[in-house]
Tab-separated table of C-alpha atoms and ligand atoms in Angstrom:
chain	number	residue	atom	x	y	z
A	10	UNK	CA	30.039	17.752	-7.008
A	11	UNK	CA	28.163	16.071	-4.084
A	12	UNK	CA	25.194	18.027	-2.623
A	13	UNK	CA	25.257	19.205	1.006
A	14	UNK	CA	22.404	16.925	1.606
A	15	UNK	CA	24.163	13.840	0.145
A	16	UNK	CA	27.179	14.663	2.166
A	17	UNK	CA	25.278	14.933	5.213
A	18	UNK	CA	23.139	11.595	4.843
A	19	UNK	CA	26.137	9.718	3.757
A	20	UNK	CA	28.447	10.524	6.420
A	21	UNK	CA	25.541	9.591	8.984
A	22	UNK	CA	24.774	6.159	7.136
A	23	UNK	CA	28.489	5.458	7.228
A	24	UNK	CA	28.677	6.408	11.020
A	25	UNK	CA	25.774	4.426	11.853
A	26	UNK	CA	26.745	1.487	9.818
A	27	UNK	CA	30.185	1.375	11.459
A	28	UNK	CA	28.705	1.738	14.925
A	29	UNK	CA	26.319	-1.250	13.916
A	30	UNK	CA	29.241	-3.373	13.256
A	31	UNK	CA	31.302	-2.425	16.145
A	32	UNK	CA	28.292	-2.811	18.607
A	33	UNK	CA	27.338	-6.259	17.391
A	34	UNK	CA	30.777	-7.451	16.523
A	35	UNK	CA	29.904	-8.407	13.019
A	36	UNK	CA	32.099	-10.998	11.562
A	37	UNK	CA	33.324	-11.411	8.033
A	38	UNK	CA	31.204	-14.288	7.550
A	39	UNK	CA	28.116	-12.463	8.780
A	40	UNK	CA	28.825	-9.456	6.656
A	41	UNK	CA	29.295	-11.760	3.646
A	42	UNK	CA	25.696	-13.131	4.412
A	43	UNK	CA	24.465	-9.707	4.275
A	44	UNK	CA	26.058	-9.001	0.995
A	45	UNK	CA	24.599	-12.044	-0.433
A	46	UNK	CA	20.923	-11.044	0.699
A	47	UNK	CA	21.408	-7.634	-0.964
A	48	UNK	CA	22.764	-9.409	-4.026
A	49	UNK	CA	19.704	-12.068	-4.019
A	50	UNK	CA	17.155	-9.073	-3.809
A	51	UNK	CA	18.830	-7.274	-6.647
A	52	UNK	CA	18.666	-10.424	-8.775
A	53	UNK	CA	15.066	-10.879	-8.295
A	54	UNK	CA	13.986	-7.346	-8.607
A	55	UNK	CA	12.305	-6.380	-11.814
A	56	UNK	CA	9.175	-4.633	-13.025
A	57	UNK	CA	7.018	-7.476	-11.465
A	58	UNK	CA	9.033	-8.359	-8.454
A	59	UNK	CA	9.999	-5.522	-6.447
A	60	UNK	CA	12.121	-7.604	-3.870
A	61	UNK	CA	14.360	-4.545	-2.676
A	62	UNK	CA	11.369	-2.736	-1.337
A	63	UNK	CA	9.885	-5.878	0.109
A	64	UNK	CA	13.272	-6.568	1.889
A	65	UNK	CA	13.272	-2.837	3.378
A	66	UNK	CA	9.474	-2.847	4.021
A	67	UNK	CA	9.659	-5.933	6.620
A	68	UNK	CA	12.333	-3.921	8.372
A	69	UNK	CA	9.496	-1.134	8.728
A	70	UNK	CA	11.603	1.402	6.655
A	71	UNK	CA	9.151	2.688	4.288
A	72	UNK	CA	6.393	2.977	7.182
A	73	UNK	CA	8.911	4.985	9.014
A	74	UNK	CA	9.862	7.467	6.158
A	75	UNK	CA	6.294	7.714	5.185
A	76	UNK	CA	5.812	8.946	8.906
A	77	UNK	CA	8.557	11.232	8.694
A	78	UNK	CA	7.802	12.695	5.381
A	79	UNK	CA	4.218	13.495	6.166
A	80	UNK	CA	4.943	14.639	9.717
A	81	UNK	CA	7.521	17.080	8.466
A	82	UNK	CA	4.790	18.359	6.036
A	83	UNK	CA	2.832	18.999	9.205
A	84	UNK	CA	0.157	16.752	8.456
A	85	UNK	CA	0.314	14.088	11.291
A	86	UNK	CA	-1.342	16.111	13.806
A	87	UNK	CA	-4.537	17.474	12.241
A	88	UNK	CA	-5.091	14.867	9.678
A	89	UNK	CA	-6.667	14.898	6.315
A	90	UNK	CA	-6.717	11.332	4.757
A	91	UNK	CA	-3.448	9.559	6.341
A	92	UNK	CA	-0.841	8.372	4.113
A	93	UNK	CA	0.161	4.605	4.004
A	94	UNK	CA	3.099	3.102	2.145
A	95	UNK	CA	3.011	2.298	-1.685
A	96	UNK	CA	4.407	-1.310	-1.304
A	97	UNK	CA	5.980	-3.200	-4.137
A	98	UNK	CA	2.590	-4.013	-6.244
A	99	UNK	CA	1.331	-0.914	-7.814
A	100	UNK	CA	1.399	-0.746	-11.726
A	101	UNK	CA	1.188	2.253	-13.784
A	102	UNK	CA	-1.587	2.691	-16.574
A	103	UNK	CA	-4.309	0.731	-14.947
A	104	UNK	CA	-7.310	0.634	-16.891
A	105	UNK	CA	-9.858	3.720	-16.799
A	106	UNK	CA	-13.376	2.777	-15.896
A	107	UNK	CA	-16.528	4.620	-15.969
A	108	UNK	CA	-18.148	5.233	-12.529
A	109	UNK	CA	-20.183	2.304	-11.132
A	110	UNK	CA	-18.048	-0.278	-13.191
A	111	UNK	CA	-16.222	-3.319	-11.392
A	112	UNK	CA	-12.461	-3.667	-11.470
A	113	UNK	CA	-13.288	-7.624	-11.082
A	114	UNK	CA	-12.398	-8.709	-14.557
A	115	UNK	CA	-12.965	-12.633	-14.460
A	116	UNK	CA	-15.998	-12.774	-12.274
A	117	UNK	CA	-14.393	-14.402	-9.299
A	118	UNK	CA	-17.715	-16.298	-8.006
A	119	UNK	CA	-15.890	-16.991	-4.708
A	120	UNK	CA	-15.108	-13.500	-3.931
A	121	UNK	CA	-16.916	-11.193	-1.449
A	122	UNK	CA	-18.111	-8.509	-4.244
A	123	UNK	CA	-18.198	-4.967	-2.592
A	124	UNK	CA	-19.561	-1.877	-3.646
A	125	UNK	CA	-17.271	1.096	-2.459
A	126	UNK	CA	-18.415	4.747	-2.620
A	127	UNK	CA	-17.615	8.107	-1.083
A	128	UNK	CA	-16.304	11.548	-2.018
A	129	UNK	CA	-13.095	13.270	-2.763
A	130	UNK	CA	-12.982	16.405	-0.613
A	131	UNK	CA	-10.794	19.499	0.075
A	132	UNK	CA	-9.431	18.936	3.465
A	133	UNK	CA	-9.677	22.774	4.362
A	134	UNK	CA	-13.031	23.718	2.674
A	135	UNK	CA	-14.864	20.327	2.746
A	136	UNK	CA	-15.702	21.196	-0.910
A	137	UNK	CA	-16.129	18.351	-3.427
A	138	UNK	CA	-13.113	17.880	-5.866
A	139	UNK	CA	-14.036	17.445	-9.404
A	140	UNK	CA	-12.092	15.209	-11.796
A	141	UNK	CA	-9.910	13.691	-8.911
A	142	UNK	CA	-8.116	10.400	-10.051
A	143	UNK	CA	-8.672	7.321	-7.754
A	144	UNK	CA	-6.119	4.664	-8.719
A	145	UNK	CA	-7.078	1.495	-6.898
A	146	UNK	CA	-5.424	-2.068	-6.591
A	147	UNK	CA	-6.129	-5.092	-4.332
A	148	UNK	CA	-5.335	-8.939	-4.230
A	149	UNK	CA	-7.584	-11.677	-5.507
A	150	UNK	CA	-8.993	-14.042	-2.967
A	151	UNK	CA	-5.978	-16.405	-3.204
A	152	UNK	CA	-3.850	-13.559	-1.930
A	153	UNK	CA	-2.103	-12.748	-5.131
A	154	UNK	CA	-1.840	-9.500	-7.165
A	155	UNK	CA	-2.425	-10.007	-10.901
A	156	UNK	CA	1.306	-9.683	-11.729
A	157	UNK	CA	1.984	-12.261	-9.300
A	158	UNK	CA	-0.490	-14.777	-10.754
A	159	UNK	CA	-0.557	-16.213	-14.407
A	160	UNK	CA	-4.284	-17.277	-13.769
A	161	UNK	CA	-5.580	-13.796	-13.614
A	162	UNK	CA	-6.021	-11.598	-16.642
A	163	UNK	CA	-3.733	-8.704	-17.173
A	164	UNK	CA	-4.669	-5.665	-14.900
A	165	UNK	CA	-7.294	-7.553	-13.089
A	166	UNK	CA	-8.340	-5.873	-9.924
A	167	UNK	CA	-6.856	-2.570	-10.910
A	168	UNK	CA	-8.576	0.549	-12.082
A	169	UNK	CA	-8.805	4.088	-12.228
A	170	UNK	CA	-11.862	6.302	-11.717
A	171	UNK	CA	-12.505	10.172	-11.984
A	172	UNK	CA	-15.027	11.916	-9.788
A	173	UNK	CA	-17.795	13.991	-11.214
A	174	UNK	CA	-18.469	17.576	-10.094
A	175	UNK	CA	-19.970	16.488	-6.817
A	176	UNK	CA	-16.676	14.859	-5.851
A	177	UNK	CA	-18.269	11.628	-5.699
A	178	UNK	CA	-17.050	7.995	-6.735
A	179	UNK	CA	-18.301	4.546	-6.711
A	180	UNK	CA	-17.264	1.255	-8.100
A	181	UNK	CA	-17.387	-2.659	-7.565
A	182	UNK	CA	-14.344	-4.430	-6.161
A	183	UNK	CA	-13.706	-7.336	-3.670
A	184	UNK	CA	-13.506	-7.269	0.117
A	185	UNK	CA	-9.942	-8.438	0.279
A	186	UNK	CA	-8.309	-11.121	2.184
A	187	UNK	CA	-4.967	-11.049	4.354
A	188	UNK	CA	-2.189	-12.850	2.886
A	189	UNK	CA	1.418	-13.441	3.087
A	190	UNK	CA	3.893	-11.347	1.302
A	191	UNK	CA	6.067	-13.425	-1.332
A	192	UNK	CA	8.355	-15.750	0.817
A	193	UNK	CA	10.812	-16.970	-1.949
A	194	UNK	CA	13.309	-14.212	-1.757
A	195	UNK	CA	15.482	-12.729	0.737
A	196	UNK	CA	12.769	-10.793	2.468
A	197	UNK	CA	10.915	-13.924	3.233
A	198	UNK	CA	14.118	-15.662	4.235
A	199	UNK	CA	14.824	-12.950	6.822
A	200	UNK	CA	11.322	-13.269	8.412
A	201	UNK	CA	11.707	-17.013	8.467
A	202	UNK	CA	15.105	-16.583	10.331
A	203	UNK	CA	13.556	-14.165	12.799
A	204	UNK	CA	10.599	-16.477	13.350
A	205	UNK	CA	8.305	-13.696	12.117
A	206	UNK	CA	4.941	-14.299	10.227
A	207	UNK	CA	4.493	-12.817	6.717
A	208	UNK	CA	0.935	-11.638	6.939
A	209	UNK	CA	-0.485	-8.382	5.853
A	210	UNK	CA	-4.095	-7.646	7.173
A	211	UNK	CA	-6.586	-7.365	4.199
A	212	UNK	CA	-6.061	-3.946	2.369
A	213	UNK	CA	-7.075	-1.899	-0.544
A	214	UNK	CA	-4.542	0.396	-1.920
A	215	UNK	CA	-5.046	3.768	-3.358
A	216	UNK	CA	-3.292	6.617	-5.038
A	217	UNK	CA	-5.283	9.685	-5.249
A	218	UNK	CA	-4.464	12.893	-7.560
A	219	UNK	CA	-6.329	15.992	-8.397
A	220	UNK	CA	-4.913	19.108	-9.948
A	221	UNK	CA	-3.839	21.722	-7.209
A	222	UNK	CA	-3.746	18.825	-4.404
A	223	UNK	CA	-1.004	17.111	-3.079
A	224	UNK	CA	-1.105	13.575	-4.432
A	225	UNK	CA	-2.137	10.840	-1.657
A	226	UNK	CA	-0.784	7.232	-1.493
A	227	UNK	CA	-2.632	5.106	1.007
A	228	UNK	CA	-4.383	1.896	1.939
A	229	UNK	CA	-7.476	1.146	3.753
A	230	UNK	CA	-7.853	-1.931	6.082
A	231	UNK	CA	-10.749	-4.332	7.255
A	232	UNK	CA	-11.280	-3.789	11.033
A	233	UNK	CA	-12.328	-7.409	11.179
A	234	UNK	CA	-9.187	-8.615	9.941
A	235	UNK	CA	-7.295	-10.979	12.475
A	236	UNK	CA	-3.858	-9.157	11.593
A	237	UNK	CA	-5.296	-5.764	11.928
A	238	UNK	CA	-2.793	-5.171	14.766
A	239	UNK	CA	0.131	-7.367	13.425
A	240	UNK	CA	0.995	-6.210	10.045
A	241	UNK	CA	4.337	-7.605	8.765
A	242	UNK	CA	5.171	-3.984	7.170
A	243	UNK	CA	3.790	-1.912	10.101
A	244	UNK	CA	1.486	0.154	7.711
A	245	UNK	CA	-1.963	0.246	9.601
A	246	UNK	CA	-3.014	3.613	11.029
A	247	UNK	CA	-6.329	4.067	12.988
A	248	UNK	CA	-7.911	6.505	10.777
A	249	UNK	CA	-7.487	4.092	7.682
A	250	UNK	CA	-9.449	1.220	9.214
A	251	UNK	CA	-12.855	0.555	7.987
A	252	UNK	CA	-16.022	-1.438	8.107
A	253	UNK	CA	-17.435	-3.661	5.345
A	254	UNK	CA	-21.108	-3.520	5.874
A	255	UNK	CA	-23.532	-5.985	4.710
A	256	UNK	CA	-25.277	-4.724	1.398
A	257	UNK	CA	-29.197	-5.352	0.931
A	258	UNK	CA	-30.857	-5.399	-2.518
A	259	UNK	CA	-27.716	-5.371	-4.783
A	260	UNK	CA	-27.268	-8.525	-6.738
A	261	UNK	CA	-23.738	-7.408	-7.586
A	262	UNK	CA	-22.522	-7.096	-4.206
A	263	UNK	CA	-22.630	-8.744	-0.626
A	264	UNK	CA	-20.773	-5.746	1.143
A	265	UNK	CA	-20.817	-2.001	1.186
A	266	UNK	CA	-17.992	0.311	2.069
A	267	UNK	CA	-18.060	4.105	2.222
A	268	UNK	CA	-14.979	6.251	2.463
A	269	UNK	CA	-14.206	9.882	1.955
A	270	UNK	CA	-10.892	11.024	1.069
A	271	UNK	CA	-9.754	14.439	1.899
A	272	UNK	CA	-6.870	16.026	0.183
A	273	UNK	CA	-4.612	18.951	0.950
A	274	UNK	CA	-4.131	21.863	-1.637
A	275	UNK	CA	-0.795	23.295	-2.488
B	22	DHB	C1	4.014	-4.988	1.020
B	22	DHB	C2	3.068	-4.087	0.698
B	22	DHB	C3	1.921	-4.430	0.187
B	22	DHB	O1	0.969	-3.793	-0.073
B	22	DHB	C4	1.702	-5.783	-0.096
B	22	DHB	O2	0.673	-6.396	-0.627
B	22	DHB	C5	2.899	-6.614	0.206
B	22	DHB	C6	4.057	-6.022	0.545
B	22	DHB	C7	5.265	-4.361	1.425
B	22	DHB	O3	5.372	-3.224	1.741
B	22	DHB	O4	6.408	-4.806	1.153
B	23	FE	FE1	-0.689	-4.666	-0.956
């Protein structure tokens, strides 16, 4: 038996879709093109290629529901660390590293190595959170995530870290680059047809989790990136924009980046 919520959203979805077709006088041919696009995304979608999510993301849907979800939760006004979309490239079971290790597996001499550090804090009390998990992932300088790129070792540029009793964390990663989302599927075709560019500003993804706290999915963005105000999936928020600062006296990193995550308890 259908739940009341399911009845409500399906009635609304159907109404809006019918209105959309009437308002735009959608023809059979145009409808079939839409169906082909959905089938195309389905055919491409597997564990490594999340084309359905990419397609809806370029329409701004994931960013919109992210905003709705966390505004409903009352977190949009007085924000702890803001959320941002998950995107298609997270993988579960990223390697666990000790504090201070690097997620860069193959050296990447051309990469802008970065020392990232900060604390994970309780938003209400400001107290450090012990044993918080920080799950991080970002692209290589060629703009590809490890699962998109056979030349990278498995699980390159991904890792999980656990805070100590002082709530602190630190590790080495790369300063990421802006890059185009994959263009070889329906999402790319749609962008091309709309004369839209495919660029995401340079970003690092995170999922933070700690016992007793609401998990946080977010991204941080490089202020100096030229696409910072023009993200193809509309995910940038002011409070998530960060500065990569020159780092002195560390042969392992050219840049330093500090960021504190503030989590909300249940
Ligand atoms: C999307 C998100 C990403 O983080 C990314 O790197 C590429 C695409 C997306 O939301 O579709
Ligand atoms: Fe990404």
